[in-house]
mmCIF file with all atom_site columns, C-alpha atoms in Angstrom:
data_model
loop_
_atom_site.group_PDB
_atom_site.id
_atom_site.type_symbol
_atom_site.label_atom_id
_atom_site.label_alt_id
_atom_site.label_comp_id
_atom_site.label_asym_id
_atom_site.label_entity_id
_atom_site.label_seq_id
_atom_site.pdbx_PDB_ins_code
_atom_site.Cartn_x
_atom_site.Cartn_y
_atom_site.Cartn_z
_atom_site.occupancy
_atom_site.B_iso_or_equiv
_atom_site.pdbx_formal_charge
_atom_site.auth_seq_id
_atom_site.auth_comp_id
_atom_site.auth_asym_id
_atom_site.auth_atom_id
_atom_site.pdbx_PDB_model_num
ATOM 1   C CA . GLU Q 1 1   ? -0.024  -0.169 0.013   1.00 60.00 ? 20  GLU Q CA 1
ATOM 2   C CA . ALA Q 1 2   ? 1.090   3.519  -0.824  1.00 55.00 ? 21  ALA Q CA 1
ATOM 3   C CA . ALA Q 1 3   ? 3.048   5.238  2.179   1.00 91.00 ? 22  ALA Q CA 1
ATOM 4   C CA . VAL Q 1 4   ? 4.200   8.775  2.613   1.00 96.00 ? 23  VAL Q CA 1
ATOM 5   C CA . THR Q 1 5   ? 5.570   9.771  6.027   1.00 96.00 ? 24  THR Q CA 1
ATOM 6   C CA . GLN Q 1 6   ? 6.401   13.327 7.293   1.00 97.00 ? 25  GLN Q CA 1
ATOM 7   C CA . SER Q 1 7   ? 8.594   14.875 9.856   1.00 96.00 ? 26  SER Q CA 1
ATOM 8   C CA . PRO Q 1 8   ? 8.659   16.240 12.286  1.00 97.00 ? 27  PRO Q CA 1
ATOM 9   C CA . ARG Q 1 9   ? 4.705   15.950 13.084  1.00 96.00 ? 28  ARG Q CA 1
ATOM 10  C CA . ASN Q 1 10  ? 4.789   19.358 15.035  1.00 97.00 ? 29  ASN Q CA 1
ATOM 11  C CA . LYS Q 1 11  ? 7.239   22.074 14.808  1.00 97.00 ? 30  LYS Q CA 1
ATOM 12  C CA . VAL Q 1 12  ? 7.307   25.424 16.564  1.00 97.00 ? 31  VAL Q CA 1
ATOM 13  C CA . THR Q 1 13  ? 9.806   28.121 15.870  1.00 97.00 ? 32  THR Q CA 1
ATOM 14  C CA . VAL Q 1 14  ? 10.274  31.773 16.213  1.00 97.00 ? 33  VAL Q CA 1
ATOM 15  C CA . THR Q 1 15  ? 9.840   34.671 13.531  1.00 97.00 ? 34  THR Q CA 1
ATOM 16  C CA . GLY Q 1 16  ? 13.284  34.584 11.680  1.00 96.00 ? 35  GLY Q CA 1
ATOM 17  C CA . GLY Q 1 17  ? 13.990  30.710 12.550  1.00 96.00 ? 36  GLY Q CA 1
ATOM 18  C CA . ASN Q 1 18  ? 15.152  28.307 10.140  1.00 96.00 ? 37  ASN Q CA 1
ATOM 19  C CA . VAL Q 1 19  ? 12.809  25.002 9.567   1.00 97.00 ? 38  VAL Q CA 1
ATOM 20  C CA . THR Q 1 20  ? 12.869  21.937 7.193   1.00 98.00 ? 39  THR Q CA 1
ATOM 21  C CA . LEU Q 1 21  ? 10.004  19.699 6.704   1.00 98.00 ? 40  LEU Q CA 1
ATOM 22  C CA . SER Q 1 22  ? 10.387  16.227 5.180   1.00 98.00 ? 41  SER Q CA 1
ATOM 23  C CA . CYS Q 1 23  ? 8.810   13.593 3.223   1.00 98.00 ? 42  CYS Q CA 1
ATOM 24  C CA . ARG Q 1 24  ? 9.390   10.570 2.659   1.00 97.00 ? 43  ARG Q CA 1
ATOM 25  C CA . GLN Q 1 25  ? 7.395   7.984  -0.260  1.00 97.00 ? 44  GLN Q CA 1
ATOM 26  C CA . THR Q 1 26  ? 7.815   4.592  -0.537  1.00 95.00 ? 45  THR Q CA 1
ATOM 27  C CA . ASN Q 1 27  ? 5.388   4.433  -3.582  1.00 90.00 ? 46  ASN Q CA 1
ATOM 28  C CA . SER Q 1 28  ? 7.858   4.620  -6.076  1.00 90.00 ? 47  SER Q CA 1
ATOM 29  C CA . HIS Q 1 29  ? 6.112   7.529  -7.763  1.00 90.00 ? 48  HIS Q CA 1
ATOM 30  C CA . ASN Q 1 30  ? 7.564   10.394 -9.923  1.00 90.00 ? 49  ASN Q CA 1
ATOM 31  C CA . TYR Q 1 31  ? 5.437   13.364 -8.736  1.00 91.00 ? 50  TYR Q CA 1
ATOM 32  C CA . MET Q 1 32  ? 5.793   14.975 -4.956  1.00 93.00 ? 51  MET Q CA 1
ATOM 33  C CA . TYR Q 1 33  ? 3.916   17.911 -3.632  1.00 94.00 ? 52  TYR Q CA 1
ATOM 34  C CA . TRP Q 1 34  ? 3.965   20.309 -1.106  1.00 97.00 ? 53  TRP Q CA 1
ATOM 35  C CA . TYR Q 1 35  ? 0.659   22.309 0.290   1.00 96.00 ? 54  TYR Q CA 1
ATOM 36  C CA . ARG Q 1 36  ? -0.064  24.195 3.096   1.00 97.00 ? 55  ARG Q CA 1
ATOM 37  C CA . GLN Q 1 37  ? -3.804  24.188 4.339   1.00 94.00 ? 56  GLN Q CA 1
ATOM 38  C CA . ASP Q 1 38  ? -5.556  27.246 6.320   1.00 92.00 ? 57  ASP Q CA 1
ATOM 39  C CA . THR Q 1 39  ? -8.885  27.374 7.274   1.00 81.00 ? 58  THR Q CA 1
ATOM 40  C CA . GLY Q 1 40  ? -11.203 28.795 4.332   1.00 75.00 ? 59  GLY Q CA 1
ATOM 41  C CA . HIS Q 1 41  ? -8.413  28.345 1.873   1.00 83.00 ? 60  HIS Q CA 1
ATOM 42  C CA . GLY Q 1 42  ? -8.440  24.502 1.704   1.00 85.00 ? 61  GLY Q CA 1
ATOM 43  C CA . LEU Q 1 43  ? -5.068  23.022 0.715   1.00 92.00 ? 62  LEU Q CA 1
ATOM 44  C CA . ARG Q 1 44  ? -2.704  25.504 -1.952  1.00 93.00 ? 63  ARG Q CA 1
ATOM 45  C CA . LEU Q 1 45  ? 0.155   24.094 -3.842  1.00 92.00 ? 64  LEU Q CA 1
ATOM 46  C CA . ILE Q 1 46  ? 3.569   25.305 -2.576  1.00 95.00 ? 65  ILE Q CA 1
ATOM 47  C CA . HIS Q 1 47  ? 6.229   23.290 -4.866  1.00 95.00 ? 66  HIS Q CA 1
ATOM 48  C CA . TYR Q 1 48  ? 5.823   20.260 -6.851  1.00 92.00 ? 67  TYR Q CA 1
ATOM 49  C CA . SER Q 1 49  ? 8.322   17.734 -8.474  1.00 92.00 ? 68  SER Q CA 1
ATOM 50  C CA . TYR Q 1 50  ? 8.391   15.195 -11.029 1.00 89.00 ? 69  TYR Q CA 1
ATOM 51  C CA . GLY Q 1 51  ? 11.444  13.601 -10.068 1.00 92.00 ? 70  GLY Q CA 1
ATOM 52  C CA . ALA Q 1 52  ? 15.121  13.815 -8.527  1.00 94.00 ? 71  ALA Q CA 1
ATOM 53  C CA . GLY Q 1 53  ? 16.421  17.359 -9.000  1.00 94.00 ? 72  GLY Q CA 1
ATOM 54  C CA . ASN Q 1 54  ? 13.451  18.890 -10.370 1.00 93.00 ? 73  ASN Q CA 1
ATOM 55  C CA . LEU Q 1 55  ? 11.364  21.313 -8.937  1.00 94.00 ? 74  LEU Q CA 1
ATOM 56  C CA . GLN Q 1 56  ? 8.266   22.856 -10.214 1.00 91.00 ? 75  GLN Q CA 1
ATOM 57  C CA . ILE Q 1 57  ? 6.843   26.157 -8.711  1.00 92.00 ? 76  ILE Q CA 1
ATOM 58  C CA . GLY Q 1 58  ? 3.129   25.854 -7.228  1.00 90.00 ? 77  GLY Q CA 1
ATOM 59  C CA . ASP Q 1 59  ? 0.309   28.531 -6.574  1.00 89.00 ? 78  ASP Q CA 1
ATOM 60  C CA . VAL Q 1 60  ? 2.062   30.067 -3.347  1.00 94.00 ? 79  VAL Q CA 1
ATOM 61  C CA . PRO Q 1 61  ? 5.869   29.826 -3.400  1.00 96.00 ? 80  PRO Q CA 1
ATOM 62  C CA . ASP Q 1 62  ? 6.787   32.811 -1.755  1.00 96.00 ? 81  ASP Q CA 1
ATOM 63  C CA . GLY Q 1 63  ? 8.906   32.523 1.595   1.00 96.00 ? 82  GLY Q CA 1
ATOM 64  C CA . TYR Q 1 64  ? 9.322   28.683 0.575   1.00 98.00 ? 83  TYR Q CA 1
ATOM 65  C CA . LYS Q 1 65  ? 12.474  26.768 -1.151  1.00 97.00 ? 84  LYS Q CA 1
ATOM 66  C CA . ALA Q 1 66  ? 11.842  22.740 -1.676  1.00 97.00 ? 85  ALA Q CA 1
ATOM 67  C CA . THR Q 1 67  ? 14.601  20.128 -2.927  1.00 97.00 ? 86  THR Q CA 1
ATOM 68  C CA . ARG Q 1 68  ? 14.159  16.717 -4.331  1.00 97.00 ? 87  ARG Q CA 1
ATOM 69  C CA . THR Q 1 69  ? 16.887  14.911 -3.421  1.00 97.00 ? 88  THR Q CA 1
ATOM 70  C CA . THR Q 1 70  ? 15.922  11.304 -4.487  1.00 97.00 ? 89  THR Q CA 1
ATOM 71  C CA . GLN Q 1 71  ? 13.025  9.821  -5.893  1.00 95.00 ? 90  GLN Q CA 1
ATOM 72  C CA . GLU Q 1 72  ? 11.790  9.086  -2.298  1.00 97.00 ? 91  GLU Q CA 1
ATOM 73  C CA . ASP Q 1 73  ? 12.696  12.616 -0.697  1.00 98.00 ? 92  ASP Q CA 1
ATOM 74  C CA . PHE Q 1 74  ? 11.137  15.895 -1.031  1.00 98.00 ? 93  PHE Q CA 1
ATOM 75  C CA . PHE Q 1 75  ? 11.985  18.527 1.490   1.00 98.00 ? 94  PHE Q CA 1
ATOM 76  C CA . LEU Q 1 76  ? 10.337  21.985 2.232   1.00 98.00 ? 95  LEU Q CA 1
ATOM 77  C CA . LEU Q 1 77  ? 12.856  24.904 3.467   1.00 98.00 ? 96  LEU Q CA 1
ATOM 78  C CA . LEU Q 1 78  ? 11.489  27.844 5.222   1.00 96.00 ? 97  LEU Q CA 1
ATOM 79  C CA . GLU Q 1 79  ? 15.084  29.915 5.684   1.00 93.00 ? 98  GLU Q CA 1
ATOM 80  C CA . LEU Q 1 80  ? 13.245  32.847 7.565   1.00 95.00 ? 99  LEU Q CA 1
ATOM 81  C CA . ALA Q 1 81  ? 10.066  31.976 9.027   1.00 96.00 ? 100 ALA Q CA 1
ATOM 82  C CA . SER Q 1 82  ? 7.173   34.210 9.188   1.00 97.00 ? 101 SER Q CA 1
ATOM 83  C CA . PRO Q 1 83  ? 3.976   34.278 11.569  1.00 97.00 ? 102 PRO Q CA 1
ATOM 84  C CA . SER Q 1 84  ? 2.105   34.027 8.293   1.00 96.00 ? 103 SER Q CA 1
ATOM 85  C CA . GLN Q 1 85  ? 3.533   30.570 7.578   1.00 97.00 ? 104 GLN Q CA 1
ATOM 86  C CA . THR Q 1 86  ? 2.002   29.007 10.575  1.00 97.00 ? 105 THR Q CA 1
ATOM 87  C CA . SER Q 1 87  ? -0.154  26.100 8.797   1.00 97.00 ? 106 SER Q CA 1
ATOM 88  C CA . LEU Q 1 88  ? -0.568  22.500 8.383   1.00 96.00 ? 107 LEU Q CA 1
ATOM 89  C CA . TYR Q 1 89  ? 1.556   21.336 5.970   1.00 97.00 ? 108 TYR Q CA 1
ATOM 90  C CA . PHE Q 1 90  ? 0.696   18.161 3.580   1.00 96.00 ? 109 PHE Q CA 1
ATOM 91  C CA . CYS Q 1 91  ? 2.949   16.299 1.434   1.00 96.00 ? 110 CYS Q CA 1
ATOM 92  C CA . ALA Q 1 92  ? 1.487   13.918 -1.207  1.00 94.00 ? 111 ALA Q CA 1
ATOM 93  C CA . SER Q 1 93  ? 2.957   11.417 -4.107  1.00 93.00 ? 112 SER Q CA 1
ATOM 94  C CA . SER Q 1 94  ? 1.176   10.528 -7.248  1.00 90.00 ? 113 SER Q CA 1
ATOM 95  C CA . ASP Q 1 95  ? 1.946   8.621  -10.694 1.00 84.00 ? 114 ASP Q CA 1
ATOM 96  C CA . ALA Q 1 96  ? 2.491   10.523 -13.961 1.00 74.00 ? 115 ALA Q CA 1
ATOM 97  C CA . GLY Q 1 97  ? -0.240  10.566 -16.345 1.00 63.00 ? 116 GLY Q CA 1
ATOM 98  C CA . GLY Q 1 98  ? -4.156  11.558 -16.468 1.00 62.00 ? 117 GLY Q CA 1
ATOM 99  C CA . ALA Q 1 99  ? -6.216  11.650 -13.209 1.00 66.00 ? 118 ALA Q CA 1
ATOM 100 C CA . PRO Q 1 100 ? -3.990  9.919  -10.759 1.00 79.00 ? 119 PRO Q CA 1
ATOM 101 C CA . GLU Q 1 101 ? -4.802  9.713  -7.244  1.00 85.00 ? 120 GLU Q CA 1
ATOM 102 C CA . GLN Q 1 102 ? -2.513  11.613 -4.995  1.00 90.00 ? 121 GLN Q CA 1
ATOM 103 C CA . TYR Q 1 103 ? -1.128  9.882  -1.724  1.00 92.00 ? 122 TYR Q CA 1
ATOM 104 C CA . PHE Q 1 104 ? -0.830  12.260 1.274   1.00 94.00 ? 123 PHE Q CA 1
ATOM 105 C CA . GLY Q 1 105 ? 1.011   11.980 4.251   1.00 96.00 ? 124 GLY Q CA 1
ATOM 106 C CA . PRO Q 1 106 ? -0.520  12.852 7.792   1.00 94.00 ? 125 PRO Q CA 1
ATOM 107 C CA . GLY Q 1 107 ? 0.767   16.681 8.202   1.00 95.00 ? 126 GLY Q CA 1
ATOM 108 C CA . THR Q 1 108 ? 3.324   18.496 9.805   1.00 97.00 ? 127 THR Q CA 1
ATOM 109 C CA . ARG Q 1 109 ? 1.735   21.180 11.793  1.00 96.00 ? 128 ARG Q CA 1
ATOM 110 C CA . LEU Q 1 110 ? 4.053   24.415 11.673  1.00 97.00 ? 129 LEU Q CA 1
ATOM 111 C CA . THR Q 1 111 ? 3.653   27.128 14.290  1.00 97.00 ? 130 THR Q CA 1
ATOM 112 C CA . VAL Q 1 112 ? 5.926   30.507 13.809  1.00 97.00 ? 131 VAL Q CA 1
ATOM 113 C CA . LEU Q 1 113 ? 5.773   32.715 16.709  1.00 96.00 ? 132 LEU Q CA 1
ATOM 114 C CA . GLY O 2 1   ? -8.059  30.950 -13.078 1.00 81.00 ? 2   GLY O CA 1
ATOM 115 C CA . ASP O 2 2   ? -8.974  27.823 -12.166 1.00 87.00 ? 3   ASP O CA 1
ATOM 116 C CA . SER O 2 3   ? -10.891 27.399 -9.180  1.00 92.00 ? 4   SER O CA 1
ATOM 117 C CA . VAL O 2 4   ? -13.591 24.998 -6.785  1.00 95.00 ? 5   VAL O CA 1
ATOM 118 C CA . THR O 2 5   ? -15.875 26.650 -4.333  1.00 96.00 ? 6   THR O CA 1
ATOM 119 C CA . GLN O 2 6   ? -17.709 24.235 -1.807  1.00 96.00 ? 7   GLN O CA 1
ATOM 120 C CA . THR O 2 7   ? -20.046 24.346 0.701   1.00 95.00 ? 8   THR O CA 1
ATOM 121 C CA . GLU O 2 8   ? -18.844 26.131 3.861   1.00 91.00 ? 9   GLU O CA 1
ATOM 122 C CA . GLY O 2 9   ? -18.692 24.335 7.091   1.00 86.00 ? 10  GLY O CA 1
ATOM 123 C CA . PRO O 2 10  ? -19.193 22.813 9.574   1.00 94.00 ? 11  PRO O CA 1
ATOM 124 C CA . VAL O 2 11  ? -21.967 20.976 8.654   1.00 97.00 ? 12  VAL O CA 1
ATOM 125 C CA . THR O 2 12  ? -23.622 19.216 11.421  1.00 97.00 ? 13  THR O CA 1
ATOM 126 C CA . VAL O 2 13  ? -26.072 16.305 10.770  1.00 97.00 ? 14  VAL O CA 1
ATOM 127 C CA . SER O 2 14  ? -27.827 13.229 12.657  1.00 97.00 ? 15  SER O CA 1
ATOM 128 C CA . GLU O 2 15  ? -26.922 9.664  11.821  1.00 97.00 ? 16  GLU O CA 1
ATOM 129 C CA . SER O 2 16  ? -29.315 8.153  9.364   1.00 97.00 ? 17  SER O CA 1
ATOM 130 C CA . GLU O 2 17  ? -30.014 11.697 7.616   1.00 97.00 ? 18  GLU O CA 1
ATOM 131 C CA . SER O 2 18  ? -29.244 12.455 4.135   1.00 97.00 ? 19  SER O CA 1
ATOM 132 C CA . LEU O 2 19  ? -26.221 14.771 3.339   1.00 97.00 ? 20  LEU O CA 1
ATOM 133 C CA . ILE O 2 20  ? -25.361 16.938 0.291   1.00 97.00 ? 21  ILE O CA 1
ATOM 134 C CA . ILE O 2 21  ? -21.855 18.692 0.129   1.00 98.00 ? 22  ILE O CA 1
ATOM 135 C CA . ASN O 2 22  ? -22.167 21.235 -2.704  1.00 98.00 ? 23  ASN O CA 1
ATOM 136 C CA . CYS O 2 23  ? -19.045 21.834 -5.021  1.00 98.00 ? 24  CYS O CA 1
ATOM 137 C CA . THR O 2 24  ? -18.884 24.106 -8.400  1.00 97.00 ? 25  THR O CA 1
ATOM 138 C CA . TYR O 2 25  ? -15.708 24.498 -10.354 1.00 96.00 ? 26  TYR O CA 1
ATOM 139 C CA . SER O 2 26  ? -14.168 26.880 -12.932 1.00 94.00 ? 27  SER O CA 1
ATOM 140 C CA . ALA O 2 27  ? -12.081 25.189 -15.319 1.00 90.00 ? 28  ALA O CA 1
ATOM 141 C CA . THR O 2 28  ? -10.690 28.354 -17.474 1.00 84.00 ? 29  THR O CA 1
ATOM 142 C CA . SER O 2 29  ? -7.448  26.564 -18.250 1.00 79.00 ? 30  SER O CA 1
ATOM 143 C CA . ILE O 2 30  ? -8.133  22.919 -18.433 1.00 79.00 ? 31  ILE O CA 1
ATOM 144 C CA . ALA O 2 31  ? -9.804  21.604 -21.596 1.00 77.00 ? 32  ALA O CA 1
ATOM 145 C CA . TYR O 2 32  ? -10.544 18.123 -19.737 1.00 79.00 ? 33  TYR O CA 1
ATOM 146 C CA . PRO O 2 33  ? -11.315 18.610 -16.087 1.00 87.00 ? 34  PRO O CA 1
ATOM 147 C CA . ASN O 2 34  ? -11.380 15.646 -14.200 1.00 90.00 ? 35  ASN O CA 1
ATOM 148 C CA . LEU O 2 35  ? -12.903 16.159 -10.274 1.00 94.00 ? 36  LEU O CA 1
ATOM 149 C CA . PHE O 2 36  ? -12.060 14.298 -7.184  1.00 95.00 ? 37  PHE O CA 1
ATOM 150 C CA . TRP O 2 37  ? -13.576 14.137 -3.567  1.00 97.00 ? 38  TRP O CA 1
ATOM 151 C CA . TYR O 2 38  ? -10.952 13.515 -0.873  1.00 97.00 ? 39  TYR O CA 1
ATOM 152 C CA . VAL O 2 39  ? -11.679 13.142 2.712   1.00 97.00 ? 40  VAL O CA 1
ATOM 153 C CA . ARG O 2 40  ? -9.249  13.703 5.940   1.00 95.00 ? 41  ARG O CA 1
ATOM 154 C CA . TYR O 2 41  ? -9.976  11.818 9.069   1.00 94.00 ? 42  TYR O CA 1
ATOM 155 C CA . PRO O 2 42  ? -9.233  13.437 12.067  1.00 90.00 ? 43  PRO O CA 1
ATOM 156 C CA . GLY O 2 43  ? -5.249  13.209 12.638  1.00 86.00 ? 44  GLY O CA 1
ATOM 157 C CA . GLU O 2 44  ? -4.737  11.671 9.323   1.00 89.00 ? 45  GLU O CA 1
ATOM 158 C CA . GLY O 2 45  ? -3.702  12.827 5.820   1.00 91.00 ? 46  GLY O CA 1
ATOM 159 C CA . LEU O 2 46  ? -6.706  13.271 2.893   1.00 94.00 ? 47  LEU O CA 1
ATOM 160 C CA . GLN O 2 47  ? -7.346  10.102 1.253   1.00 95.00 ? 48  GLN O CA 1
ATOM 161 C CA . LEU O 2 48  ? -9.275  9.729  -2.043  1.00 94.00 ? 49  LEU O CA 1
ATOM 162 C CA . LEU O 2 49  ? -12.880 9.190  -1.779  1.00 97.00 ? 50  LEU O CA 1
ATOM 163 C CA . LEU O 2 50  ? -14.087 9.040  -5.170  1.00 96.00 ? 51  LEU O CA 1
ATOM 164 C CA . LYS O 2 51  ? -13.038 10.287 -8.715  1.00 93.00 ? 52  LYS O CA 1
ATOM 165 C CA . VAL O 2 52  ? -14.812 11.297 -12.382 1.00 93.00 ? 53  VAL O CA 1
ATOM 166 C CA . ILE O 2 53  ? -12.824 11.655 -15.247 1.00 89.00 ? 54  ILE O CA 1
ATOM 167 C CA . THR O 2 54  ? -15.839 12.021 -17.829 1.00 90.00 ? 55  THR O CA 1
ATOM 168 C CA . ALA O 2 55  ? -18.301 14.359 -17.927 1.00 92.00 ? 56  ALA O CA 1
ATOM 169 C CA . GLY O 2 56  ? -22.157 12.599 -17.123 1.00 94.00 ? 57  GLY O CA 1
ATOM 170 C CA . GLN O 2 57  ? -20.892 10.091 -15.202 1.00 95.00 ? 58  GLN O CA 1
ATOM 171 C CA . LYS O 2 58  ? -21.146 9.371  -11.551 1.00 97.00 ? 59  LYS O CA 1
ATOM 172 C CA . GLY O 2 59  ? -18.644 8.134  -8.912  1.00 96.00 ? 60  GLY O CA 1
ATOM 173 C CA . SER O 2 60  ? -19.233 6.378  -5.802  1.00 97.00 ? 61  SER O CA 1
ATOM 174 C CA . SER O 2 61  ? -17.900 4.742  -2.735  1.00 97.00 ? 62  SER O CA 1
ATOM 175 C CA . ARG O 2 62  ? -18.371 4.019  0.865   1.00 95.00 ? 63  ARG O CA 1
ATOM 176 C CA . GLY O 2 63  ? -22.264 5.003  0.236   1.00 97.00 ? 64  GLY O CA 1
ATOM 177 C CA . PHE O 2 64  ? -21.087 8.612  -1.302  1.00 98.00 ? 65  PHE O CA 1
ATOM 178 C CA . GLU O 2 65  ? -21.753 9.574  -4.569  1.00 98.00 ? 66  GLU O CA 1
ATOM 179 C CA . ALA O 2 66  ? -21.442 12.272 -6.782  1.00 98.00 ? 67  ALA O CA 1
ATOM 180 C CA . THR O 2 67  ? -22.036 13.188 -10.750 1.00 97.00 ? 68  THR O CA 1
ATOM 181 C CA . TYR O 2 68  ? -19.884 15.174 -12.937 1.00 96.00 ? 69  TYR O CA 1
ATOM 182 C CA . ASN O 2 69  ? -22.339 17.839 -14.643 1.00 96.00 ? 70  ASN O CA 1
ATOM 183 C CA . LYS O 2 70  ? -20.427 19.840 -17.215 1.00 93.00 ? 71  LYS O CA 1
ATOM 184 C CA . GLU O 2 71  ? -23.294 22.117 -18.145 1.00 94.00 ? 72  GLU O CA 1
ATOM 185 C CA . THR O 2 72  ? -23.556 23.237 -14.377 1.00 95.00 ? 73  THR O CA 1
ATOM 186 C CA . THR O 2 73  ? -20.221 22.582 -13.856 1.00 95.00 ? 74  THR O CA 1
ATOM 187 C CA . SER O 2 74  ? -21.025 21.002 -10.115 1.00 97.00 ? 75  SER O CA 1
ATOM 188 C CA . PHE O 2 75  ? -19.753 17.597 -8.617  1.00 98.00 ? 76  PHE O CA 1
ATOM 189 C CA . HIS O 2 76  ? -21.872 17.648 -5.491  1.00 98.00 ? 77  HIS O CA 1
ATOM 190 C CA . LEU O 2 77  ? -21.522 14.735 -3.044  1.00 98.00 ? 78  LEU O CA 1
ATOM 191 C CA . GLN O 2 78  ? -24.429 13.108 -1.598  1.00 98.00 ? 79  GLN O CA 1
ATOM 192 C CA . LYS O 2 79  ? -25.010 10.247 1.077   1.00 98.00 ? 80  LYS O CA 1
ATOM 193 C CA . ALA O 2 80  ? -28.540 8.763  1.529   1.00 98.00 ? 81  ALA O CA 1
ATOM 194 C CA . SER O 2 81  ? -27.691 7.923  5.013   1.00 98.00 ? 82  SER O CA 1
ATOM 195 C CA . VAL O 2 82  ? -24.916 9.122  7.131   1.00 98.00 ? 83  VAL O CA 1
ATOM 196 C CA . GLN O 2 83  ? -22.958 7.241  9.899   1.00 97.00 ? 84  GLN O CA 1
ATOM 197 C CA . GLU O 2 84  ? -20.890 8.697  12.536  1.00 96.00 ? 85  GLU O CA 1
ATOM 198 C CA . SER O 2 85  ? -17.815 7.464  10.980  1.00 96.00 ? 86  SER O CA 1
ATOM 199 C CA . ASP O 2 86  ? -18.389 9.836  8.645   1.00 97.00 ? 87  ASP O CA 1
ATOM 200 C CA . SER O 2 87  ? -17.286 12.586 10.161  1.00 97.00 ? 88  SER O CA 1
ATOM 201 C CA . ALA O 2 88  ? -14.504 14.255 8.673   1.00 97.00 ? 89  ALA O CA 1
ATOM 202 C CA . VAL O 2 89  ? -13.196 17.281 6.494   1.00 95.00 ? 90  VAL O CA 1
ATOM 203 C CA . TYR O 2 90  ? -14.155 16.575 2.856   1.00 97.00 ? 91  TYR O CA 1
ATOM 204 C CA . TYR O 2 91  ? -12.681 18.062 -0.146  1.00 96.00 ? 92  TYR O CA 1
ATOM 205 C CA . CYS O 2 92  ? -13.448 18.809 -3.635  1.00 97.00 ? 93  CYS O CA 1
ATOM 206 C CA . ALA O 2 93  ? -10.523 19.256 -6.007  1.00 94.00 ? 94  ALA O CA 1
ATOM 207 C CA . LEU O 2 94  ? -10.301 19.580 -9.923  1.00 92.00 ? 95  LEU O CA 1
ATOM 208 C CA . GLY O 2 95  ? -7.614  18.098 -11.650 1.00 88.00 ? 96  GLY O CA 1
ATOM 209 C CA . ASP O 2 96  ? -6.299  18.207 -15.412 1.00 78.00 ? 97  ASP O CA 1
ATOM 210 C CA . MET O 2 97  ? -5.832  15.263 -17.676 1.00 66.00 ? 98  MET O CA 1
ATOM 211 C CA . ASN O 2 98  ? -3.222  17.075 -19.592 1.00 67.00 ? 99  ASN O CA 1
ATOM 212 C CA . ASN O 2 99  ? -0.186  14.778 -18.715 1.00 53.00 ? 100 ASN O CA 1
ATOM 213 C CA . ASN O 2 100 ? 2.418   17.746 -19.657 1.00 54.00 ? 101 ASN O CA 1
ATOM 214 C CA . ALA O 2 101 ? 0.967   19.515 -16.893 1.00 53.00 ? 102 ALA O CA 1
ATOM 215 C CA . GLY O 2 102 ? 1.645   17.426 -14.308 1.00 58.00 ? 103 GLY O CA 1
ATOM 216 C CA . ALA O 2 103 ? -0.647  15.765 -11.607 1.00 69.00 ? 104 ALA O CA 1
ATOM 217 C CA . LYS O 2 104 ? -1.671  19.222 -10.352 1.00 78.00 ? 105 LYS O CA 1
ATOM 218 C CA . LEU O 2 105 ? -5.039  19.423 -8.300  1.00 87.00 ? 106 LEU O CA 1
ATOM 219 C CA . THR O 2 106 ? -7.009  22.548 -7.647  1.00 89.00 ? 107 THR O CA 1
ATOM 220 C CA . PHE O 2 107 ? -8.819  22.130 -4.000  1.00 93.00 ? 108 PHE O CA 1
ATOM 221 C CA . GLY O 2 108 ? -11.749 23.822 -2.628  1.00 94.00 ? 109 GLY O CA 1
ATOM 222 C CA . GLY O 2 109 ? -11.738 24.974 1.049   1.00 93.00 ? 110 GLY O CA 1
ATOM 223 C CA . GLY O 2 110 ? -13.048 21.818 2.839   1.00 94.00 ? 111 GLY O CA 1
ATOM 224 C CA . THR O 2 111 ? -15.983 21.161 4.596   1.00 96.00 ? 112 THR O CA 1
ATOM 225 C CA . ARG O 2 112 ? -15.849 19.853 7.962   1.00 95.00 ? 113 ARG O CA 1
ATOM 226 C CA . LEU O 2 113 ? -18.803 17.570 8.732   1.00 97.00 ? 114 LEU O CA 1
ATOM 227 C CA . THR O 2 114 ? -19.870 16.340 12.258  1.00 97.00 ? 115 THR O CA 1
ATOM 228 C CA . VAL O 2 115 ? -22.567 13.440 12.246  1.00 97.00 ? 116 VAL O CA 1
ATOM 229 C CA . ARG O 2 116 ? -24.116 13.403 15.722  1.00 96.00 ? 117 ARG O CA 1
ATOM 230 C CA . PRO O 2 117 ? -25.006 9.881  16.831  1.00 94.00 ? 118 PRO O CA 1
#
C-alpha cells in the first residue's frame, strides 16, 4: 500500500527561524507535492517535483524553497520563517499521467511565533 | 484561473440523515477537467474518496456518490444515510488530464462534517 511519511509532525519556531520539513514516499511515484492548508483556503500548492533534482513552482511559493534529493525524499525549506507561514503542511505523491490519485502524508503542523 | 467552491462548514447532521455537500468548479485553463472528492479523518492525511474523469458519469464509494455535471459545472457529494464514522473534512478537487501539466490539483476550501449519534 502507498505510504507517505512526514517529519516532524509538529514544529514550533520563532520568527526568522530556519525550518526544514521532510517527506518520504515508498510508492516509487514520480510526482511529489507540498501543500499548505489554512482554514477557508483548502489546500494550496507550494512546490512540486516530477523527479530527483526537479522542482516546479506551485501557486503559493513565496517564502519557501524545496529540494527533491531522491525519488523518495522531498524537503520544504523555510529559511526565514514568518507568522504568516503558520499552517498545516501536507506532502503527497502520485504517479504521472492523467487523473492520478494523490497519496498524502499525515501532515506537519508548523507554528511560527 | 481555475477554482473550486464548496459548501462552507461546519455541517452537522444526525446519524441516518441524508447529506449533500455542494461543489462547483471553474476550469478556465483545463480542456478536460477531472473531478475528485478527498476526505481527511482526524489526525490523518487526505485520502481519495472518489473520482470521475468523464462528464456525465457518476462516481461512488462507501455509500457516497457524485455526478460530474459539465453543464452546471458541479460535482456535489451526496449520501442517503450518514454514519457517525463519516465525520471528517471533505475536499472537492479539480485536476487536469493533460500529462504535460503534471498532476496538479486545485482544491476547494474543505467542508467539516460532524455526524451526531
